[in-house]
XYZ file of C-alpha atoms in Angstrom:
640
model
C 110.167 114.638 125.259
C 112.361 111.979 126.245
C 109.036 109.471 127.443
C 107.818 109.808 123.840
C 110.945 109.020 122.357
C 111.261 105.979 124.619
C 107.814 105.056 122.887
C 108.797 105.085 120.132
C 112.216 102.885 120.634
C 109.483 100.228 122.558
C 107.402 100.302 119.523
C 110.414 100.217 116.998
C 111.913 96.858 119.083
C 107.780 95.304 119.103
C 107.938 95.422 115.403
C 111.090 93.093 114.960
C 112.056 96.288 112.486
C 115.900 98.085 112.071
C 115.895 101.180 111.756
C 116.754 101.461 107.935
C 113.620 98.915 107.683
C 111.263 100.986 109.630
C 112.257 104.041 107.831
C 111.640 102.593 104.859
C 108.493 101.693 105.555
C 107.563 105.226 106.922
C 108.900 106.497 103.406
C 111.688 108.691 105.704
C 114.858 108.929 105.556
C 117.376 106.685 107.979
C 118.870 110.018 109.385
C 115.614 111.418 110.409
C 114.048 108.433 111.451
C 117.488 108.527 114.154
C 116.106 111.914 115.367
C 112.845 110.819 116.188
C 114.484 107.822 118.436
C 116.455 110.009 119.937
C 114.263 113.084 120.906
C 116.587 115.637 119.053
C 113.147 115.975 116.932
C 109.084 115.226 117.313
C 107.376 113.850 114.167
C 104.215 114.795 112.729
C 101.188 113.216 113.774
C 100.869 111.479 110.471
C 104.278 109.554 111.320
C 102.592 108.060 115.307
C 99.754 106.737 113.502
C 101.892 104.868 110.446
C 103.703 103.178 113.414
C 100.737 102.451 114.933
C 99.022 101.233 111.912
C 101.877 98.677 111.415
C 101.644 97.387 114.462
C 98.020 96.350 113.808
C 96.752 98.563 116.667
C 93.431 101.095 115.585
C 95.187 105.102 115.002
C 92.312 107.736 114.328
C 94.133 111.087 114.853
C 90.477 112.509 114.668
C 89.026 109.815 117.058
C 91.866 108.396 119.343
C 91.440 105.428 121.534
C 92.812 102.957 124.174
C 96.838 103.196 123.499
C 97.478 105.297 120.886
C 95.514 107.786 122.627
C 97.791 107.663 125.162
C 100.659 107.832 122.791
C 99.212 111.055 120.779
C 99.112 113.150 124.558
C 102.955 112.266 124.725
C 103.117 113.157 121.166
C 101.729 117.078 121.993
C 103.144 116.994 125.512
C 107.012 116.391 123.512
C 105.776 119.011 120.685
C 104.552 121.627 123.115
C 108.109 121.635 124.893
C 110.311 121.370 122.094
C 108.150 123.172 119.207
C 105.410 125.300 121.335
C 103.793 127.046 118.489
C 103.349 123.771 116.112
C 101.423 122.337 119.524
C 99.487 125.087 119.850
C 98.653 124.754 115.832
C 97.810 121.261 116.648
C 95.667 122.272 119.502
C 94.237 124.626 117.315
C 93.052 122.247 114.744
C 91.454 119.831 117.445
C 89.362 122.800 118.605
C 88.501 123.704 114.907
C 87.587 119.688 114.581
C 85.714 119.733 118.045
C 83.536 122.974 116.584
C 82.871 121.755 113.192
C 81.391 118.540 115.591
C 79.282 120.641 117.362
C 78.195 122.757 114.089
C 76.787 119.709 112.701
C 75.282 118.700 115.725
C 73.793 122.027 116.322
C 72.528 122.294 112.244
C 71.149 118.600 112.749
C 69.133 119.347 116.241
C 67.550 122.730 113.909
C 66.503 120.871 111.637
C 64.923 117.932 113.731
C 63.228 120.794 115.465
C 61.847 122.409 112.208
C 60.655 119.189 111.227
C 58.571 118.891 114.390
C 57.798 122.054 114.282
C 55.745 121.710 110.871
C 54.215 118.813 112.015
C 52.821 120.659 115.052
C 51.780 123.690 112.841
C 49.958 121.576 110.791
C 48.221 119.472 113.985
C 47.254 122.754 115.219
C 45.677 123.764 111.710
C 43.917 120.351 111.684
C 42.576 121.541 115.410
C 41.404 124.925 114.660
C 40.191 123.362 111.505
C 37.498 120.375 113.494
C 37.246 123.390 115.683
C 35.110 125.206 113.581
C 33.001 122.587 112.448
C 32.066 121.366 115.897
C 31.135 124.510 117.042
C 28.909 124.896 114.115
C 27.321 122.048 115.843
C 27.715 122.644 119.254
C 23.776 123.400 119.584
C 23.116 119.715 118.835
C 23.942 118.051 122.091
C 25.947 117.709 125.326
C 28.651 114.687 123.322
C 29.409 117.929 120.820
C 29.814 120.226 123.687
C 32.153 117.733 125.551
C 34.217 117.156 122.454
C 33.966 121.138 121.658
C 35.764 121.318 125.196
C 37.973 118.076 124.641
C 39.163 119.922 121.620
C 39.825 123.226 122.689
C 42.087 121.585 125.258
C 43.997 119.611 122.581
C 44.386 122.686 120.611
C 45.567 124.815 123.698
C 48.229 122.187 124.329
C 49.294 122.438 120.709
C 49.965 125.995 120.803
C 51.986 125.810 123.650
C 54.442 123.000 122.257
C 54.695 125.089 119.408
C 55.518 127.987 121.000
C 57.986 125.619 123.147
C 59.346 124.411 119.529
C 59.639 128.184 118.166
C 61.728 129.074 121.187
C 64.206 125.911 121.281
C 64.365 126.403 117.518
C 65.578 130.183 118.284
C 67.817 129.174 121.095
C 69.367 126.656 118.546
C 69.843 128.786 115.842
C 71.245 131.411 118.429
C 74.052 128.559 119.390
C 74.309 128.222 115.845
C 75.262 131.697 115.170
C 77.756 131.888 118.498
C 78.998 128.528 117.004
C 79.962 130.104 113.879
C 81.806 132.898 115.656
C 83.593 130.783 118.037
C 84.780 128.865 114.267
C 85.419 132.116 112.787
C 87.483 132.704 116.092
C 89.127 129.913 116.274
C 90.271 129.778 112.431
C 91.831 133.783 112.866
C 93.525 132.618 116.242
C 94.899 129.536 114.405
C 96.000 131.969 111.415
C 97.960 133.901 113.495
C 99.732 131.102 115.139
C 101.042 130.226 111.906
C 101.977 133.147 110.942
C 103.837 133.400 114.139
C 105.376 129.835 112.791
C 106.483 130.585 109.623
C 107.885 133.559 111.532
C 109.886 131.845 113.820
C 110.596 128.604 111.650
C 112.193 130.855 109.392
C 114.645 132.286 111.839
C 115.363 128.389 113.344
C 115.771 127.054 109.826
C 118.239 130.490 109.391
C 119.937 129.708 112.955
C 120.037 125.851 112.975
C 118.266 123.959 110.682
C 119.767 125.295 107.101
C 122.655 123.099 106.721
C 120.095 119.857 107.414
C 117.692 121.459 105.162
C 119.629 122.010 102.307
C 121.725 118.406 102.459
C 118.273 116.426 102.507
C 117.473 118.945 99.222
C 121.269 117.765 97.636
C 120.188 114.039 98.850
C 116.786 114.267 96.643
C 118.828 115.775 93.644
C 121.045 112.832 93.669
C 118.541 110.298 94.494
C 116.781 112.157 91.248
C 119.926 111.887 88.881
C 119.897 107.881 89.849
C 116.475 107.671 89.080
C 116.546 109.648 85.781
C 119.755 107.527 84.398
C 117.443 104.536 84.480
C 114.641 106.374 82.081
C 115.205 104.275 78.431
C 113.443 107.488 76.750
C 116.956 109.874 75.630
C 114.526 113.011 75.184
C 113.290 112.791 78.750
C 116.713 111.474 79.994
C 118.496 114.673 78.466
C 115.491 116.871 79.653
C 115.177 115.303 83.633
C 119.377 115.773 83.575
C 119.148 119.185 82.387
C 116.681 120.034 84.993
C 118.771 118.294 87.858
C 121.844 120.253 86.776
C 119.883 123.839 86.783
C 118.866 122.849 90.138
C 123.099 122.008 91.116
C 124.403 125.166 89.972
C 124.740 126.673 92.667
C 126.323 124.335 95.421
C 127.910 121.476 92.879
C 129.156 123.372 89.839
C 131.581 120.636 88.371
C 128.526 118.318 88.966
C 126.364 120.487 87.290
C 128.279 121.135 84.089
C 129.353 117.465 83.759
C 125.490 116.814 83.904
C 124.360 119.494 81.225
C 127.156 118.033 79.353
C 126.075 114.708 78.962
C 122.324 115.936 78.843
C 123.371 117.772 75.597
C 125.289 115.251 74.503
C 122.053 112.736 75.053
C 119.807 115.543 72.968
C 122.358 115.525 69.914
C 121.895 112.128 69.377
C 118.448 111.738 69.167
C 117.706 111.175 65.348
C 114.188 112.264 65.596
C 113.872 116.234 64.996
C 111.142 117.320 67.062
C 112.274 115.106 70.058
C 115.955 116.682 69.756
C 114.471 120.099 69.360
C 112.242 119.710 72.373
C 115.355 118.196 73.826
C 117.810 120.794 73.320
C 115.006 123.220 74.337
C 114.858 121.863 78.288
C 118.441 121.682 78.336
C 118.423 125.869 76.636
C 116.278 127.087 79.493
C 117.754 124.774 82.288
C 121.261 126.819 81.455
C 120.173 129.777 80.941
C 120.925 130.978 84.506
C 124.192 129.196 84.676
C 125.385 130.137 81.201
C 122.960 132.384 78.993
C 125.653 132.617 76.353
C 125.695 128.939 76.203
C 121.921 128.810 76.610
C 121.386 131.248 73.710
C 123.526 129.465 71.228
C 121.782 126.053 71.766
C 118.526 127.606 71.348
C 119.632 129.081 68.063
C 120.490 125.643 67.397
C 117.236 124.528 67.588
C 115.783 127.675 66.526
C 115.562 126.359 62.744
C 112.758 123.981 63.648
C 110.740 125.823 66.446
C 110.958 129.655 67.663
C 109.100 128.550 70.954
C 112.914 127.442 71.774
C 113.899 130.996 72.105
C 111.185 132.026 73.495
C 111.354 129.971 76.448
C 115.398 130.645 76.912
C 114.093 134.412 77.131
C 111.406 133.525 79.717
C 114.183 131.889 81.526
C 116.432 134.949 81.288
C 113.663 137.549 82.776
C 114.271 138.182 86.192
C 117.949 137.588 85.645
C 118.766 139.409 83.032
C 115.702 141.387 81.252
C 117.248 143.191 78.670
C 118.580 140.027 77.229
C 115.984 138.618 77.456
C 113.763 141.331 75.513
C 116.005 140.807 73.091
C 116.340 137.053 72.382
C 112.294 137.397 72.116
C 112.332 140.351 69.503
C 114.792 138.029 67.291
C 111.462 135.858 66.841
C 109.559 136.786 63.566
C 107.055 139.391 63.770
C 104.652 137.026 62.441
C 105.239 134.305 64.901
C 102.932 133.574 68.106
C 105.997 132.631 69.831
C 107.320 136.051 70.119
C 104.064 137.785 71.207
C 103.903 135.007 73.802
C 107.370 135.714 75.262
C 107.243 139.294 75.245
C 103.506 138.569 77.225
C 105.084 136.458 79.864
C 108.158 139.286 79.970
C 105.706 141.825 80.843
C 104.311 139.515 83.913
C 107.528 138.971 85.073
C 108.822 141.955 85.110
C 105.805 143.033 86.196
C 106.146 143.288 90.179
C 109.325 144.928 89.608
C 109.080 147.131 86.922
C 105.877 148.049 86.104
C 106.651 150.932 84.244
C 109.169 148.571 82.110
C 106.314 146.415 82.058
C 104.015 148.841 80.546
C 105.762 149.648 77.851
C 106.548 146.004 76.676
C 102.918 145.612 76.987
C 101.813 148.281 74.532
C 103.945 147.074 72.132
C 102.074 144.023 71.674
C 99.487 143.631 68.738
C 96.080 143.628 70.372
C 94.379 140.779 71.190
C 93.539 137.994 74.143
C 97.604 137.613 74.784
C 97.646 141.730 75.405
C 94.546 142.101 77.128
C 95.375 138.949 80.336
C 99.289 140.911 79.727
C 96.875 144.749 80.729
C 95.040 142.583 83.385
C 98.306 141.642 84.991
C 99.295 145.199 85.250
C 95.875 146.522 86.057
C 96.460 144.159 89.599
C 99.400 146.495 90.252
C 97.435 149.636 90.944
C 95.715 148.671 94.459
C 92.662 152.054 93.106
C 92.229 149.347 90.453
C 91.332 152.082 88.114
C 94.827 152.260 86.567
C 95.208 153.466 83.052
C 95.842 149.243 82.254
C 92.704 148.459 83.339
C 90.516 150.530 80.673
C 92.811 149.824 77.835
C 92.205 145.933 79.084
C 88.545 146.722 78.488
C 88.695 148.123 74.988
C 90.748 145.161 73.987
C 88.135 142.647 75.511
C 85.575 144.387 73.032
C 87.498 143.591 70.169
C 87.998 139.803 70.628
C 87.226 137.569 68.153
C 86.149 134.567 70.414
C 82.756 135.129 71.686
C 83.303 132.744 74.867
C 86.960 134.434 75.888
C 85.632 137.834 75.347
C 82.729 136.745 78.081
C 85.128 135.660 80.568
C 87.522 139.079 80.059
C 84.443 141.281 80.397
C 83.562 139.182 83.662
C 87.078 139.530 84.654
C 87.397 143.492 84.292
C 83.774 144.166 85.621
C 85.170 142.292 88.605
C 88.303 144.555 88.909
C 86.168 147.665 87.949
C 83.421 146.943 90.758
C 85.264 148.771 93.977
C 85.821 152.086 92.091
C 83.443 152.190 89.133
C 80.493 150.386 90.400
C 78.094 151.733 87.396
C 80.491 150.545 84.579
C 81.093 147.143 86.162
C 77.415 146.187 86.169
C 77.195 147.298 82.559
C 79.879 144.792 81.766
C 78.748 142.143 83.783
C 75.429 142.474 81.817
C 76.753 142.147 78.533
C 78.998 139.616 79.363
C 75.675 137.545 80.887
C 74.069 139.143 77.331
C 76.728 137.365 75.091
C 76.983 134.584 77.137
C 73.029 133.539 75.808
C 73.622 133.570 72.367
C 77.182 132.424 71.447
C 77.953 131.088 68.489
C 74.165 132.208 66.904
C 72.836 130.128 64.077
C 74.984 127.094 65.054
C 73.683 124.209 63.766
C 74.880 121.700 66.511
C 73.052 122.569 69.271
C 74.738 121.025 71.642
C 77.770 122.500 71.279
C 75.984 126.045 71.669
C 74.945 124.728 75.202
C 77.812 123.951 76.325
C 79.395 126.805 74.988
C 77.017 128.635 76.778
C 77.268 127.094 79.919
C 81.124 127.274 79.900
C 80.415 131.326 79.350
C 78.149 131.296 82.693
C 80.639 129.491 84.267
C 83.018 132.045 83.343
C 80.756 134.944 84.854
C 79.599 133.368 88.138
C 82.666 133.331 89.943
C 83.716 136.979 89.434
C 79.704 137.915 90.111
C 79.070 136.174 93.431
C 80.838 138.262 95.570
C 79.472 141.416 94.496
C 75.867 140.331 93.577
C 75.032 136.663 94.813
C 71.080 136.896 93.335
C 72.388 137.677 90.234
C 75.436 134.958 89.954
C 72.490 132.714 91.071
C 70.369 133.343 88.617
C 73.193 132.642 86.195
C 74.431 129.452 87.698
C 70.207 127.923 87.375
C 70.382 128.874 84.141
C 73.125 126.481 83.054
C 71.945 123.441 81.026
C 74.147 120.710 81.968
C 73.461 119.237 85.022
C 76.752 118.860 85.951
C 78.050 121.918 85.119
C 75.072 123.537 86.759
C 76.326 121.763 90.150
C 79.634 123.372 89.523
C 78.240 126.833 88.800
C 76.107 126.800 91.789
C 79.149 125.319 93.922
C 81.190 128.355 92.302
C 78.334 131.244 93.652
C 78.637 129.490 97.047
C 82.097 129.062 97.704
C 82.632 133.018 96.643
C 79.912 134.330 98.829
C 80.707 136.550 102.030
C 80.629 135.125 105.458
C 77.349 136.896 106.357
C 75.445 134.673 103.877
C 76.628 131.688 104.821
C 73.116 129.617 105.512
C 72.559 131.092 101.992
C 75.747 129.477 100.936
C 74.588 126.086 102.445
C 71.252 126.184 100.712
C 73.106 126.569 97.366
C 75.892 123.863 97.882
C 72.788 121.156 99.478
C 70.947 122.053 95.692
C 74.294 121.402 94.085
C 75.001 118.584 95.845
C 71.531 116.921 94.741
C 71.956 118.116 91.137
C 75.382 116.133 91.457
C 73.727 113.451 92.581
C 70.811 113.118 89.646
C 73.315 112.936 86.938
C 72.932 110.162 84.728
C 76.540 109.830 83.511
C 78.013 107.808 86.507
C 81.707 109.550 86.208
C 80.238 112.687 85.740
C 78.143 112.035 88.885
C 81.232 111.358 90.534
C 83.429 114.206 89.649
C 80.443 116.541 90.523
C 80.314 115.213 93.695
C 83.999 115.570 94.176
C 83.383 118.973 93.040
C 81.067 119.804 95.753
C 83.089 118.242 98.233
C 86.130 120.026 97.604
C 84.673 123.376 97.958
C 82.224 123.138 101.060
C 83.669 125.235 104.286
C 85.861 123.588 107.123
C 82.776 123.577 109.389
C 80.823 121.124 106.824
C 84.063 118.625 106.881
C 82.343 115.359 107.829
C 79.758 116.407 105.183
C 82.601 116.752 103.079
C 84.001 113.302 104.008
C 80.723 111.738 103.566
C 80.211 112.743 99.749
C 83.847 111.825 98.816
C 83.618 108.350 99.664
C 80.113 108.428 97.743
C 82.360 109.499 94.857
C 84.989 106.868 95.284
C 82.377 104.557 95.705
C 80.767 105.384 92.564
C 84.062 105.524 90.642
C 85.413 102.296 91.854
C 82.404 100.677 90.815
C 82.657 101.463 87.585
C 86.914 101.362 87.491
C 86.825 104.803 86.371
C 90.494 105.543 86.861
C 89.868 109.624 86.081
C 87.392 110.180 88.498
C 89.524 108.011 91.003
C 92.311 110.654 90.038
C 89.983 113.661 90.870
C 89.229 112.589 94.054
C 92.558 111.687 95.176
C 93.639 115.535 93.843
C 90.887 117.046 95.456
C 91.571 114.565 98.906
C 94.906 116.069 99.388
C 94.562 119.145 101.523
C 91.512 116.980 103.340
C 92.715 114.144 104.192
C 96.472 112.522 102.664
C 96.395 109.005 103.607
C 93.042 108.947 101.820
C 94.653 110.082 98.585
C 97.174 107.690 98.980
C 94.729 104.739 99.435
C 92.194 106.171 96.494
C 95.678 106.511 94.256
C 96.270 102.857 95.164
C 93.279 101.600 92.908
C 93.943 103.774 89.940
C 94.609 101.265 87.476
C 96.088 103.130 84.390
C 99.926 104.446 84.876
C 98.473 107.677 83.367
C 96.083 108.675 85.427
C 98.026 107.663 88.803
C 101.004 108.824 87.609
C 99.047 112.462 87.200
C 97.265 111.904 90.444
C 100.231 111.289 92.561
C 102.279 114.223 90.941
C 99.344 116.495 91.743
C 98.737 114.997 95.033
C 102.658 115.442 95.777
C 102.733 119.175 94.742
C 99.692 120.325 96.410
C 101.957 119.063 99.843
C 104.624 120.775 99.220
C 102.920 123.803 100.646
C 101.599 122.020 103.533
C 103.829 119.219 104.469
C 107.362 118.413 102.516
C 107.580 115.065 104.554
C 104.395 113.641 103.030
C 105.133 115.437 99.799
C 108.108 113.481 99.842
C 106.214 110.650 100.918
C 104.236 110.501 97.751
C 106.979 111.064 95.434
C 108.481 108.424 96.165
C 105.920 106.576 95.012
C 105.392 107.904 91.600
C 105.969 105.685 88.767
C 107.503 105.605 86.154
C 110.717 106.862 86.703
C 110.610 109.785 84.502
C 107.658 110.693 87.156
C 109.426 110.013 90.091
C 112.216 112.209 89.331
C 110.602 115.387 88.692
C 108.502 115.168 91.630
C 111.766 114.517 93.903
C 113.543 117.525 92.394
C 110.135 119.813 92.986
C 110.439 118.662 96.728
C 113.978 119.194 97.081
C 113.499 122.782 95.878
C 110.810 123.184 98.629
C 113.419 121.947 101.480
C 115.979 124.608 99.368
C 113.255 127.234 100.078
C 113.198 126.617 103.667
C 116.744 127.839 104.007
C 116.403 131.067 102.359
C 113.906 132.254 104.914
């Protein structure tokens, strides 16, 4: 541990760099940056290869060389002895690597094989073939005899090398099949390692690490509130304040109620009504944990111009205080949406802990697509999934209006209704395929019936590959838009079971070449992306290999939302690459979105990088948010 921290100090002191500068440039803070130089803690990979990267030397964590190579093997040897089970995670995931390699190479070797072994076939064919005709001649002279024989001998030697292909074509696809299960291995043995993690992180974060945890979380909120007083707009000001102080009620209450003061102060003097109303409506449900007297009488304030205030101070109130909350929602108008909306998200809520309480807010809603997603949620209580929720869930999915969302709630009960009623879900997954072919009948535009139409398939395919795969495909080639026909088949593929995965490959190559023929260039691009995103870990350099096609395509045509939807998509696969594709993104928009949802897909995997990318939103408003989401992820860690 101590020789790679000494590394690190020699490359720190090559760079010319202080501390505070290289941590800045590493997008860390100072104070961890400290704990790296001194061995009290190991970085991630991600954080070696930044250094190295500055330093102008080449850092492929997936193909190390020369130096840095050396470096990474101090890197695991200082992980395995202060953090054993995060080495043997890494470990894990260069073995996972190493087999997806060997996959590929395996899958490419098969087919090279098959290829020959056509071409033989057909050489033999074309043998047996002059075969005949020569010995229909063979009376004619000794030169036909001689090339009878000559032939014979050629055709001989032809079914030997393909009976020598047809055997190293089986012993491949054998290795292929004792690849997969060494993969399927490997990815179980790596999921129980981190189990094992979270297991144990949990107890060090409980035994040593909570007090760090939780002052880098009070840090963010404060780096936040700095960020969020320089935001000109008073509505998102007030709103971005509010949301700091919910987040400091608990370990800085003077702070917290000096802050919801001046963010209510800020919404009250906003001239514009529906700003100040959605204003006062943040700062409503921010409080309502804090204060939900308080909370309630703002709302009210604000009630006048918009119900939905309520509504969300009651969704606030839920797990808190339920009864309250019940009631806020049944001051709403009968009439309103609002009300059936908050009583709806009530019911989910309270679901998980009440489901009997649950059930009978449910039924009291009027019938329709808000009641019958509200009967689904309840239906997912009852592990027989034949509950009582569950068929009342169907007869409301008869009865909706909208021919497209009835499709997708017949889809989505035949689905739940499939492990105990088997007969009744295929009934419902055939009308819902039925209705899906002539929505919206006697339209006039066309078009819009296609795509209505194709959305409906969509809809079905998902739910239907995992229980009948022909039949989602059939679906899925039925799909008009090209595009939408790559995502359907890419939908059936990514839901089959394991035992059908060449199947699955079959169906992601055909959407992957549908992707390709679109003519729309962004839509080419997003399909692609859309493919990419969904093919296993053991096709990842495939994977690689059709995102930059889809970065390649967007950037030359400066589409800045397909540059968006590949960084989202890049950043489980591959971070830094996000970060780079985010770089080009031209509009504030569509970067702004892209590095929010690049940021919170992290904070499940890695809060450093989340925090990384956060600090790199702009504008401010941006920024902000995304610092206080990752400071409630480092809160999380310390209630494990």
């Amino acid at each position: 541990m101590r020789a790679f921290a000494q590394h690190l100090r020699r490359l720190q002191e090559g760079l010319g760099l202080t501390q505070e500068d290289l941590a800045r440039e590493l997008s860390v803070s100072a104070s961890t940056l400290s704990r790296y130089l001194s061995g009290e803690r190991v970085p991630d990979r991600e954080i070696l290869r930044d250094i190295y990267a500055l330093c102008g030397e080449p850092a492929d964590l997936k193909n190390p060389s020369g130096t840095f190579a050396q470096a990474l093997q101090l890197l695991f040897d200082a992980k395995r002895r202060k953090e054993p089970l995060v080495h043997r995670v890494w470990v894990g995931e260069v073995v996972q690597q190493e087999l997806r390699n060997e996959i590929d190479a395996s899958l490419l070797n098969a087919k090279e094989l098959e290829a020959e072994l056509e071409e033989e076939k057909g050489l033999r064919v074309n043998l047996e073939n002059e075969l005949r005709e020569v010995r229909a001649h063979s009376e004619e002279g000794a030169s036909c005899r001689a090339r009878l024989e000559e032939l014979e001998e050629e055709r001989d030697a032809a079914v030997r090398r393909v009976a020598e292909l047809e055997n190293a074509l089986r012993q491949h696809q054998s290795v292929l099949v004792l690849l997969e299960e060494d993969s399927d291995r490997a990815d179980a043995a790596l999921e129980r390692t981190c189990a094992e993690l979270a297991v144990a992180h949990g107890r060090e974060v409980a035994n040593s690490g909570r007090l760090e945890h939780k002052q880098h979380a009070m840090n963010l909120l404060y780096e936040a509130e700095c960020q969020a007083r320089t935001i000109e707009n008073p509505g998102a000001r007030s709103r971005i304040l509010a949301t700091i102080a919910g987040e400091l009620i608990g370990d800085d209450p003077i702070r917290s109620a000096h802050m919801f003061d001046e963010a209510e102060r800020i919404a009250r003097s906003i001239e514009e009504r529906d700003d100040k109303k959605h204003a006062l409506a943040d700062i409503a449900s921010a409080l309502a944990r804090a204060s939900p007297d308080r909370a309630e009488f703002i709302a009210r304030t604000a009630a006048g111009w918009d119900p939905k205030v309520l509504a969300d101070v009651a969704v606030s109130l839920a797990a808190t205080e339920p009864r309250r909350a019940e009631r806020i929602a049944c001051t709403i108008p009968d009439e309103r949406e609002e009300r059936v909306n908050a009583l709806a998200q009530l019911a989910k809520l309270r679901v998980n802990v009440d489901p009997e309480d649950a059930m009978r807010i449910t039924q009291a809603l009027p019938d329709g697509t808000i009641k019958f997603w509200a009967l689904m949620e309840l239906a997912h209580v009852d592990s027989r999934g034949d509950s009582a929720a569950l068929y009342q869930a169907e007869k409301i999915a008869w009865s909706i209006a909208d021919e497209s969302q009835k499709v997708e709630a017949l889809a989505r009960v035949a689905r739940q209704l499939f492990a105990t009623d088997p007969p009744r879900s295929t009934f419902l997954f055939k009308e819902a395929e039925r209705l899906s072919q002539k929505i919206i009948e006697g339209n006039m535009f066309i078009d819009m019936t296609n795509i209505m139409r194709d959305f409906a398939a969509l809809d079905i395919v998902s739910d239907l590959a995992a229980i009948d795969p022909e039949w989602a495909e059939r679906i899925a080639r039925s799909v008009a838009d090209e595009a939408m026909r790559s995502q359907a088949l890419t939908n059936v593929a990514r839901n089959l079971p394991p035992s059908r995965f060449p199947q699955a490959m079959s169906l992601f190559g055909e959407a992957e070449n549908i992707a390709r023929s679109a003519a729309d260039e962004a839509m080419r691009s997003q399909a692609l992306t859309n493919v990419a995103r969904n093919l296993p870990p053991s096709q990842f350099p495939q994977a690689m290999s059709l995102f930059s096609e889809a970065e390649n395509i967007a950037r030359s045509i400066a589409d800045d939302s397909s540059l968006a939807h590949i960084s989202e998509a890049l950043a489980v696969a591959d971070s830094d690459w996000a970060k780079r594709v985010t770089d080009l993104i031209g509009s504030e928009f569509h970067r702004a979105k892209a590095l929010a949802q690049v940021t919170r897909t992290l904070l499940t995997i890695s809060l450093d990088r989340a925090e990384h990318f956060a600090r790199r939103a702009t504008p401010a408003s941006t920024q902000a948010e995304l610092l206080v989401d990752v400071s409630r992820g480092w809160n999380n860690l310390t209630s494990y």
